[in-house]
PDB file of C-alpha atoms and ligand atoms in Angstrom:
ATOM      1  CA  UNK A   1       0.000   0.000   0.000  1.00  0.00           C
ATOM      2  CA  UNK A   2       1.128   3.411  -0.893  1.00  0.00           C
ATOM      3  CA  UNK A   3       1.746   6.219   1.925  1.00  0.00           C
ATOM      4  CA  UNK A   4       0.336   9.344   0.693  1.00  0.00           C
ATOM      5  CA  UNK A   5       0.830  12.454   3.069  1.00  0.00           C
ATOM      6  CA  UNK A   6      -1.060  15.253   2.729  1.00  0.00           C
ATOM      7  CA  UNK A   7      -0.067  18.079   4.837  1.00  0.00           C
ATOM      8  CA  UNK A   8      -2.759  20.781   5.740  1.00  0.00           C
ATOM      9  CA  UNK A   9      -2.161  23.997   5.772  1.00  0.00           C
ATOM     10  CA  UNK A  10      -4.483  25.221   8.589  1.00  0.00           C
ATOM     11  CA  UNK A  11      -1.239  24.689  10.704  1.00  0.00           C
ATOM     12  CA  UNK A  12       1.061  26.904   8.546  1.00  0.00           C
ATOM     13  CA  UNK A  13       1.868  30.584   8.998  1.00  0.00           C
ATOM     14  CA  UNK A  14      -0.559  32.308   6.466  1.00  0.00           C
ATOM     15  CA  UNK A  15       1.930  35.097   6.465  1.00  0.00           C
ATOM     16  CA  UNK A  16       4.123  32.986   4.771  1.00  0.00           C
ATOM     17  CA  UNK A  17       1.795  30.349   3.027  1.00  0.00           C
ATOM     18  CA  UNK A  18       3.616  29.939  -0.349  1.00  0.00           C
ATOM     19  CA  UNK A  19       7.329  29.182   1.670  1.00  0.00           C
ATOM     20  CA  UNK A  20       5.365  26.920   3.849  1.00  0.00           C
ATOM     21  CA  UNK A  21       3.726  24.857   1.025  1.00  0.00           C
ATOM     22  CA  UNK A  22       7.243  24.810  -1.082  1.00  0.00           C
ATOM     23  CA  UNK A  23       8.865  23.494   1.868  1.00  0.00           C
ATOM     24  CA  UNK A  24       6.800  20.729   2.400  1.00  0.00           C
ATOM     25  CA  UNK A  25       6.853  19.823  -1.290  1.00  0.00           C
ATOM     26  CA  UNK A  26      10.435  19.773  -1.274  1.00  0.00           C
ATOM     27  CA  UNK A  27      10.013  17.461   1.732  1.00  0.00           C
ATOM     28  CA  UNK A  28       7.915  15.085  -0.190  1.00  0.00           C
ATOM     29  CA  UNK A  29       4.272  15.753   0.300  1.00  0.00           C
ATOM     30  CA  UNK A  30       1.922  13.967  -1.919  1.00  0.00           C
ATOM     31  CA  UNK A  31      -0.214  16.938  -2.260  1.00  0.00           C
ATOM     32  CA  UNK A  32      -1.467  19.964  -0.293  1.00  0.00           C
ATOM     33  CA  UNK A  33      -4.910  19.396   2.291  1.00  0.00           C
ATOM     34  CA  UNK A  34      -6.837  23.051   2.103  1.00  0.00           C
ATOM     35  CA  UNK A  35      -9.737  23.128   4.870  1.00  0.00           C
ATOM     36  CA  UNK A  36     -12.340  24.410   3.797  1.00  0.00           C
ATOM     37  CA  UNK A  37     -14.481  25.620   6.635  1.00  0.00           C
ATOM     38  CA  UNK A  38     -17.914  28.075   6.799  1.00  0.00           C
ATOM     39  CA  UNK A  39     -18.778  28.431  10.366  1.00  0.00           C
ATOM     40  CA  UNK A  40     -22.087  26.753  10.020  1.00  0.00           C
ATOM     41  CA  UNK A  41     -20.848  22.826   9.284  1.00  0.00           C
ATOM     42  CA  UNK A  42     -18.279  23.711  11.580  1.00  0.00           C
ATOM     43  CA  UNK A  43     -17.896  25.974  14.322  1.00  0.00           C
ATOM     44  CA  UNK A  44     -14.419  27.907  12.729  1.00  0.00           C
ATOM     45  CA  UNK A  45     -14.284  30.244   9.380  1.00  0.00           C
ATOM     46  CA  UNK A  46     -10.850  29.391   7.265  1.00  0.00           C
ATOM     47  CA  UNK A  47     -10.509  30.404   3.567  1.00  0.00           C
ATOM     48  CA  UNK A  48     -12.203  30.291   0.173  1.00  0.00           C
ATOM     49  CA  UNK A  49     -11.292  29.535  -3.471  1.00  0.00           C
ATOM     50  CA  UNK A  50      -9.019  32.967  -3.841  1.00  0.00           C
ATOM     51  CA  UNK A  51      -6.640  30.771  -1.810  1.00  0.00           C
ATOM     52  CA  UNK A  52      -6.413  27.564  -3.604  1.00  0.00           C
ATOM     53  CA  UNK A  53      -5.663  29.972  -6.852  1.00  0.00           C
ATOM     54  CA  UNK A  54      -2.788  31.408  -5.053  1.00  0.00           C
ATOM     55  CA  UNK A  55      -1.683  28.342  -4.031  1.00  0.00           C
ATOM     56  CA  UNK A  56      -1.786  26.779  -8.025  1.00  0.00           C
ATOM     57  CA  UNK A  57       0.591  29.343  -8.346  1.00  0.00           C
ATOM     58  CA  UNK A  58       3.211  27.864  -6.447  1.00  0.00           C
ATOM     59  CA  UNK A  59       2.874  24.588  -6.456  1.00  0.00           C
ATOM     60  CA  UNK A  60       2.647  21.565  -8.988  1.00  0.00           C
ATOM     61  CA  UNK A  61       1.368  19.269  -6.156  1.00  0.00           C
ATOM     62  CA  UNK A  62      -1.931  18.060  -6.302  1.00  0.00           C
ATOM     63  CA  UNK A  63      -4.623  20.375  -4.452  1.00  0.00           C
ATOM     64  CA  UNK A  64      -6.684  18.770  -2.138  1.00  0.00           C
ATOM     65  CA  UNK A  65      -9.983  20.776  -1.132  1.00  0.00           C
ATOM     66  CA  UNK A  66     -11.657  19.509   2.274  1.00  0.00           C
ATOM     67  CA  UNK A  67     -15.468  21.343   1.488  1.00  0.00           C
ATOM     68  CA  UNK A  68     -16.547  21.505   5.408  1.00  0.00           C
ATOM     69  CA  UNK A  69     -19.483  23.516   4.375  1.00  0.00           C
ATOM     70  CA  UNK A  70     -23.246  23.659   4.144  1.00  0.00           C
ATOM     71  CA  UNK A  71     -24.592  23.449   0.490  1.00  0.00           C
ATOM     72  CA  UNK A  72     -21.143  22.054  -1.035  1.00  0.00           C
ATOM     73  CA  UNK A  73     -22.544  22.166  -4.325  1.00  0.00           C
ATOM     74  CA  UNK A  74     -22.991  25.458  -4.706  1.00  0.00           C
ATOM     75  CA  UNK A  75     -19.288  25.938  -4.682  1.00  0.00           C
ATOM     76  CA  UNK A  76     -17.644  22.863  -6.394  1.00  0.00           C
ATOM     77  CA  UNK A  77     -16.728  25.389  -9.970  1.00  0.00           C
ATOM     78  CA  UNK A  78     -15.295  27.985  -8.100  1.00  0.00           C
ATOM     79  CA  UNK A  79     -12.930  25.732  -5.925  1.00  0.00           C
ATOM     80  CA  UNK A  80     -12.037  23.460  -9.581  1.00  0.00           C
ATOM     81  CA  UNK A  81     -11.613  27.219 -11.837  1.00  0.00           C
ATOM     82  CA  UNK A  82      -9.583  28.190  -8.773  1.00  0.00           C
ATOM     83  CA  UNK A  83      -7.027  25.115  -9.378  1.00  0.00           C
ATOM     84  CA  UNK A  84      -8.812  22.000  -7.179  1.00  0.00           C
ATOM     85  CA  UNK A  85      -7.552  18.853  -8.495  1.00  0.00           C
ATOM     86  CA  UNK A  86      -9.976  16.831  -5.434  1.00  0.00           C
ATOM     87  CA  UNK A  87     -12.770  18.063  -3.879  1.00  0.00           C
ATOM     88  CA  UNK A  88     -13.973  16.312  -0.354  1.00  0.00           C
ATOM     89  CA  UNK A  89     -17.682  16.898   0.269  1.00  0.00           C
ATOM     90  CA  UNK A  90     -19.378  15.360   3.814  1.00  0.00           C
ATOM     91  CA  UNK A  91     -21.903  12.794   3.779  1.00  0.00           C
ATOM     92  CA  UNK A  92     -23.297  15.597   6.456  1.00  0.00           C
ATOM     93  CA  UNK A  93     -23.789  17.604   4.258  1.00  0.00           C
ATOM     94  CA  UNK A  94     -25.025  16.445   0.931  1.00  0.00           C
ATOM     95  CA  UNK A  95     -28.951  14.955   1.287  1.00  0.00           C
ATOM     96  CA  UNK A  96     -28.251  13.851  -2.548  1.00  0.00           C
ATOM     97  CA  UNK A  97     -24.577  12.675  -2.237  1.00  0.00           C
ATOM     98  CA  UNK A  98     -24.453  10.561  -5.554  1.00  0.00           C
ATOM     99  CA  UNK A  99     -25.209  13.516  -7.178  1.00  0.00           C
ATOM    100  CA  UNK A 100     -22.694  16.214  -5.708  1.00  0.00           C
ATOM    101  CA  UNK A 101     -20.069  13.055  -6.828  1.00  0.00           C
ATOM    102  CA  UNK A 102     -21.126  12.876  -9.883  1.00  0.00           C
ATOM    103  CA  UNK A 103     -21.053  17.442 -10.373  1.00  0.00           C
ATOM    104  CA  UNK A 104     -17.601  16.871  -8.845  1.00  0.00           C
ATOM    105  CA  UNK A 105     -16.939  14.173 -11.619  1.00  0.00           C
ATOM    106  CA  UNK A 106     -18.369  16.755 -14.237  1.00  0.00           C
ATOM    107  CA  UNK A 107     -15.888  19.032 -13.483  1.00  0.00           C
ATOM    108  CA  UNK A 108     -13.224  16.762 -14.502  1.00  0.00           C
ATOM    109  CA  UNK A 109     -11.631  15.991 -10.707  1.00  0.00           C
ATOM    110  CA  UNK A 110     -11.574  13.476  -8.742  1.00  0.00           C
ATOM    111  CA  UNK A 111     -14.161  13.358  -5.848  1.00  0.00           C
ATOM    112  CA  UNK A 112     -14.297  11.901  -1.948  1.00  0.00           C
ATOM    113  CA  UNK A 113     -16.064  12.051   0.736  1.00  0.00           C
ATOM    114  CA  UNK A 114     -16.030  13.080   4.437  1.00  0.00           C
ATOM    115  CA  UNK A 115     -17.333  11.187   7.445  1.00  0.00           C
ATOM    116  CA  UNK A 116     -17.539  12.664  11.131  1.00  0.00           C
ATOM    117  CA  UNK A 117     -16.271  10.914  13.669  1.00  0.00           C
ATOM    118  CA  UNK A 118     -20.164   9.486  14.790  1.00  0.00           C
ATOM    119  CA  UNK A 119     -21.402   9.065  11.020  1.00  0.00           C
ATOM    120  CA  UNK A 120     -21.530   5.659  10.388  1.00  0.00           C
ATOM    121  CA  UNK A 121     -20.307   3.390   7.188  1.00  0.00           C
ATOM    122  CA  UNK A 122     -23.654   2.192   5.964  1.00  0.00           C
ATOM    123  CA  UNK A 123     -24.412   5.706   5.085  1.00  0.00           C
ATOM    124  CA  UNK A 124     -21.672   6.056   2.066  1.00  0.00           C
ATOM    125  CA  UNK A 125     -21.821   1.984   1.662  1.00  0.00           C
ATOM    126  CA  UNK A 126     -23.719   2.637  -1.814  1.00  0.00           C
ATOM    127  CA  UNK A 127     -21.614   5.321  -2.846  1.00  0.00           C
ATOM    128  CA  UNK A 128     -18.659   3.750  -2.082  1.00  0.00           C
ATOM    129  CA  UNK A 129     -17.758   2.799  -5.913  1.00  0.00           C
ATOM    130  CA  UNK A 130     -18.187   5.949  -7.244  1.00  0.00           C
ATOM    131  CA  UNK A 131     -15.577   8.305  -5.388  1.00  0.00           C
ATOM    132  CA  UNK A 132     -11.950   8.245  -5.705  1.00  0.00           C
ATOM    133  CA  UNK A 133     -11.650   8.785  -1.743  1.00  0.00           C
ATOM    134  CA  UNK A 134     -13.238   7.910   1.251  1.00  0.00           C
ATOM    135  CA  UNK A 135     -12.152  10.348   4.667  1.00  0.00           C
ATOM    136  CA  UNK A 136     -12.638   9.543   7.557  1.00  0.00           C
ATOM    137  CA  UNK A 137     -12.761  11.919   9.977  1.00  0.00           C
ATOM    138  CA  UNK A 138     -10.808  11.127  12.865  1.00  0.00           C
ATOM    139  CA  UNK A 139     -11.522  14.416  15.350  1.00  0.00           C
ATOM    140  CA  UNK A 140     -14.276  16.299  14.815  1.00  0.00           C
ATOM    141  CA  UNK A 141     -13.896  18.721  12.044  1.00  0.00           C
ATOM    142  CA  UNK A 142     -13.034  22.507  12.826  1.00  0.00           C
ATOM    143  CA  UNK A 143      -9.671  22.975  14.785  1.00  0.00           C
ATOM    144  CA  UNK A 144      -6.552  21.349  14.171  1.00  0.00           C
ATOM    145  CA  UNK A 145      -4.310  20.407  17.102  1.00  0.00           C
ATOM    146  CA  UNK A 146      -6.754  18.035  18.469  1.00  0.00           C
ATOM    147  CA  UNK A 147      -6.476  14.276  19.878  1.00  0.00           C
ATOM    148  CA  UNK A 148      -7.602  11.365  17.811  1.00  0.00           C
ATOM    149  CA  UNK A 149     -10.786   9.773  18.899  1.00  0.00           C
ATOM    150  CA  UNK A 150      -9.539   6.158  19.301  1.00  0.00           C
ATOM    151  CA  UNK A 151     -12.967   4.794  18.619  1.00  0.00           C
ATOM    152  CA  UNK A 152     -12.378   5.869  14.641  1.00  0.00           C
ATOM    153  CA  UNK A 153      -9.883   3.185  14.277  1.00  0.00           C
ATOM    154  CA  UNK A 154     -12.688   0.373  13.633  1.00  0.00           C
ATOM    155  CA  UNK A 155     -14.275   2.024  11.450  1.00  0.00           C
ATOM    156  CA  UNK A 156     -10.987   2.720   9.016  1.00  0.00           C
ATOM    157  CA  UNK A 157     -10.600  -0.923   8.689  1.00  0.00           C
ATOM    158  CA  UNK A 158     -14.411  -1.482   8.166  1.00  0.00           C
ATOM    159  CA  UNK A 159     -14.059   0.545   5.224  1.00  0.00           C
ATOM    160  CA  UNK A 160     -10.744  -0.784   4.571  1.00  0.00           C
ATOM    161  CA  UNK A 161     -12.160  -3.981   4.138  1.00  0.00           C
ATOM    162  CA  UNK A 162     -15.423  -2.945   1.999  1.00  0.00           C
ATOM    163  CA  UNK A 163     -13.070  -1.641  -0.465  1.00  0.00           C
ATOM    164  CA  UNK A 164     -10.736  -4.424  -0.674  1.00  0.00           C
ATOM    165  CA  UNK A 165     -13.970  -6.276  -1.733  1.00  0.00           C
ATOM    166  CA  UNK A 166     -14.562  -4.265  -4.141  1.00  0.00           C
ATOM    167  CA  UNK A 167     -10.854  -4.363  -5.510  1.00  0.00           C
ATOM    168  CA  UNK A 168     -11.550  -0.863  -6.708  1.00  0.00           C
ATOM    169  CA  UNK A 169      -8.153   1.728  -6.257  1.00  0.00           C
ATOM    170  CA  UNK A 170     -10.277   3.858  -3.601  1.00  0.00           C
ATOM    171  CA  UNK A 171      -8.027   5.481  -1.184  1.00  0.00           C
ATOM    172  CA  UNK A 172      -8.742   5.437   2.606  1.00  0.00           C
ATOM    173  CA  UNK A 173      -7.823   8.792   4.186  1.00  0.00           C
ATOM    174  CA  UNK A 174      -7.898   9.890   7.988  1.00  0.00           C
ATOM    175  CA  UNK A 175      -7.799  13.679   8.956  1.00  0.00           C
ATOM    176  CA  UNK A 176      -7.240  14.639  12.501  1.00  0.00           C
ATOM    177  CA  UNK A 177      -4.436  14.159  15.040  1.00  0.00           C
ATOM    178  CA  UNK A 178      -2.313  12.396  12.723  1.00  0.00           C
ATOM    179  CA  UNK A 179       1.112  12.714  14.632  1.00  0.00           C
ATOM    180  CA  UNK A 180       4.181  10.169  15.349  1.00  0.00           C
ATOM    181  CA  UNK A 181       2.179   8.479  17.976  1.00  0.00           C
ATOM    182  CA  UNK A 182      -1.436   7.333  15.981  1.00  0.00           C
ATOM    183  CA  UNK A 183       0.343   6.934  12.719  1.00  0.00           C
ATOM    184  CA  UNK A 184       1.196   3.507  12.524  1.00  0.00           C
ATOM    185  CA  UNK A 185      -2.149   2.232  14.023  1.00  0.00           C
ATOM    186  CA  UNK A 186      -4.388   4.157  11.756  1.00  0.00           C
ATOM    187  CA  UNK A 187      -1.581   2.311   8.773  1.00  0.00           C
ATOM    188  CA  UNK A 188      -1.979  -0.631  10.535  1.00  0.00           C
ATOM    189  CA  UNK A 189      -6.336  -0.369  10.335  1.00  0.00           C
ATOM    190  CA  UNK A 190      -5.857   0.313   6.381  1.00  0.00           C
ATOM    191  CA  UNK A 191      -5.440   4.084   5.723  1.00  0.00           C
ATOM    192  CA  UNK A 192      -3.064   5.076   3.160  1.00  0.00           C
ATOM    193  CA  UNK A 193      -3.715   8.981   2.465  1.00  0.00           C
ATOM    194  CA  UNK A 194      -2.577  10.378   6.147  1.00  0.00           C
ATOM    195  CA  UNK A 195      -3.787  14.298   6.430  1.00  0.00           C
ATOM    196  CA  UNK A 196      -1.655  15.912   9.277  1.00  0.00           C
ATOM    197  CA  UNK A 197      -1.834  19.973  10.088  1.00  0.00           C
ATOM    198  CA  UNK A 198       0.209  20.520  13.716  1.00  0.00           C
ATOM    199  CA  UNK A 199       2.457  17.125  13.514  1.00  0.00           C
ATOM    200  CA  UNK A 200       4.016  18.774  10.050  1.00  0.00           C
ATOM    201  CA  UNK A 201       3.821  22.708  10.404  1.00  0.00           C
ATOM    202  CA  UNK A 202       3.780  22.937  14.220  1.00  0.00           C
ATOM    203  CA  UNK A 203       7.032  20.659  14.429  1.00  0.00           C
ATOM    204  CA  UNK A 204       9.388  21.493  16.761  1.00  0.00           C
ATOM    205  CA  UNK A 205      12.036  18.922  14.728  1.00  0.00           C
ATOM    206  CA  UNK A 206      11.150  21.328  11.525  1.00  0.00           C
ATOM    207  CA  UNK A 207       9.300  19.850   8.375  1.00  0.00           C
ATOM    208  CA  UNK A 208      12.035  17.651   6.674  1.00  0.00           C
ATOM    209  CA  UNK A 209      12.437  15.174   9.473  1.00  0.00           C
ATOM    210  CA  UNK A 210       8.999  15.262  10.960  1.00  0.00           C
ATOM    211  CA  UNK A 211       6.883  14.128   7.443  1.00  0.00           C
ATOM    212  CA  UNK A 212      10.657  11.837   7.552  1.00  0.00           C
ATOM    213  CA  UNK A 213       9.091  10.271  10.548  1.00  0.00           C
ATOM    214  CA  UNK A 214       5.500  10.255   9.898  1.00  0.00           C
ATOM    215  CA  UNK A 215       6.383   8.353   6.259  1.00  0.00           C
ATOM    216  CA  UNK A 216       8.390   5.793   8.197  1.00  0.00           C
ATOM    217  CA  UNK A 217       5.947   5.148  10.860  1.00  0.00           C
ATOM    218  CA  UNK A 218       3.074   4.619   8.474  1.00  0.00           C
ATOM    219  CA  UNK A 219       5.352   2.431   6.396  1.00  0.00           C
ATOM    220  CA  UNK A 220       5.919   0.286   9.407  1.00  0.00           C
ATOM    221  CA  UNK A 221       1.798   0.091  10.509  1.00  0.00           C
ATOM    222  CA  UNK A 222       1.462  -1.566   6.681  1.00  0.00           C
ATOM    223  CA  UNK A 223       3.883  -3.896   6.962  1.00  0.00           C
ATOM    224  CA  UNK A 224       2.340  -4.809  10.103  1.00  0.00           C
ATOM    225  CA  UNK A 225      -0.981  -4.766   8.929  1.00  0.00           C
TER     226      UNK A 225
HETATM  227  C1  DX5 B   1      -9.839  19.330  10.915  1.00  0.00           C
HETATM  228  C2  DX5 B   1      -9.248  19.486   9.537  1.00  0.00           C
HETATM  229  C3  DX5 B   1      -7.904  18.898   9.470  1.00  0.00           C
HETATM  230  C4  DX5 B   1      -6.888  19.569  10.365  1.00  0.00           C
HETATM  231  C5  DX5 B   1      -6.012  18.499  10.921  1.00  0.00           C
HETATM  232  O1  DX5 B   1     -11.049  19.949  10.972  1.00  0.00           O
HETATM  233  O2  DX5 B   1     -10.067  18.863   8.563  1.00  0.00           O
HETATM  234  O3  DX5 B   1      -7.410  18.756   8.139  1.00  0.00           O
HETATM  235  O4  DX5 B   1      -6.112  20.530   9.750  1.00  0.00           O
HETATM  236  O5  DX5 B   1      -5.181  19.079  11.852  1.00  0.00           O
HETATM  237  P1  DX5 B   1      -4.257  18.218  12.821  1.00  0.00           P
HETATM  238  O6  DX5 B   1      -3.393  17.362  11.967  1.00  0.00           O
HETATM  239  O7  DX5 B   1      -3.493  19.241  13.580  1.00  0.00           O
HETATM  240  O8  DX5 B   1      -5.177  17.403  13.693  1.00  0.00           O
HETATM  241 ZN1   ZN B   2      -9.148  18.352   6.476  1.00  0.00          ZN
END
C-alpha cells in the first residue's frame, strides 16, 4: 500500500503560506490538504477559493480541497476554476450525495467524501464505488491540534475492508491528530492517504524530518498490517 501524506495547511503561517507549502513539497508531500471551513458545518471560518488559486501558483502538487461547508454544491466550480484537483464533500452535508459526486466528476476531478467521527459506514456503503476517496474523519472537524478519537480506528478498517472487496483503487484517508504516535495504528487499520496539520507545520524537529518520521511510521503500521 502506498503512503500518501497530505499536509494541511491550517497549521502553517498564512503570512508565509507559499514558503510553507514549497517546503513541504520539497520534503515530499503527496499533495497539499486546504480546509475548507464556513462556520455553520463547523464551528471555525478558514478560507475560500481565492486561496487555492494562489496556491496553483506555487505549487505543482496536487490540491486537495476539504469542502466543510453547508450546500457544497454550490461551490464545487469555483474551488475546480480556482485550481482543485480533489474536492472532499461530507456525507453531512449532501442529502443527494451521488449527485454532488457525480457534479464533482463533471468538473473533470476526482471526488471523496467526508465522514464525522459518529457518522456511520452504511451511510456512504452505496456510494462507495463511485468516489476516488473515502475520509474519515478522525476528530471532529473545525480545529486542528486536536487528539484522535480512538474509537475511529474500527471504522478505518471497516471501510478498509469494503473496499478491498470491491478491488476498486479507492483510497482510505484519515484527517485529525495524525502525529508520530497514531500513525502507525491508523496504517496498521488500512489508511493510506494520512492528512496531518500541527504534527508537520507545528514541528518542533522542523518539516524535513517530521513528514521523515511520519512516512516511516506509516510504512511500518502496513507492513504490520
Ligand atoms: C480538521 C481538519 C484537518 C486539520 C487536521 O477539521 O479537517 O485537516 O487541519 O489538523 P491536525 O493534523 O493538527 O489534527
Ligand atoms: Zn481536512
Amino acid at each position: 500500500m502506498n503512503v500518501h501524506i497530505a499536509p494541511s495547511i491550517l497549521s502553517a503561517d498564512f503570512a508565509k503560506l507559499g514558503e510553507e507549502v514549497r517546503a513541504v513539497a520539497e520534503h515530499g508531500a503527496d499533495a497539499i490538504h486546504i480546509d475548507v471551513m464556513d462556520g455553520h458545518f463547523v464551528p471555525n471560518l478558514t478560507f475560500g477559493a481565492p486561496i487555492v488559486a494562489a496556491l496553483r501558483r506555487v505549487t505543482t502538487l496536487p490540491l486537495d480541497v476539504h469542502l466543510m461547508i453547508e450546500q457544497p454544491e454550490r461551490y464545487l466550480e469555483q474551488f475546480v476554476e480556482a485550481g482543485a484537483d480533489m474536492l472532499t464533500v461530507h456525507v453531512e452535508t449532501c442529502p443527494h450525495l451521488h449527485r454532488t459526486v457525480q457534479a464533482i466528476h463533471a468538473l473533470g476531478v476526482r471526488a471523496g467524501v467526508a465522514l464525522n467521527p459518529h457518522t456511520p459506514f452504511e451511510l456512504i456503503r452505496e456510494v462507495l464505488p463511485d468516489v476516488e476517496r473515502v475520509l474519515i474523519m478522525t476528530v471532529n472537524p473545525g480545529f486542528g491540534g486536536q487528539r484522535l478519537i480512538p474509537r475511529t480506528l474500527g471504522k478505518v478498517a471497516q471501510i478498509r475492508a469494503a473496499i478491498a472487496a470491491l478491488d476498486q483503487p479507492i483510497e482510505l484517508g484519515v484527517d485529525g491528530g495524525v502525529d508520530r504516535e497514531t500513525i502507525a495504528d491508523l496504517a496498521r487499520s488500512g489508511a493510506d492517504v494520512f492528512v496531518a496539520g500541527s504534527a508537520i507545520f507545528g514541528a518542533a524537529e522542523g518539516i524535513a524530518e517530521a513528514m521523515a518520521a511520519l512516512r516511516a511510521a506509516a510504512r511500518r503500521g502496513h507492513q504490520a498490517g
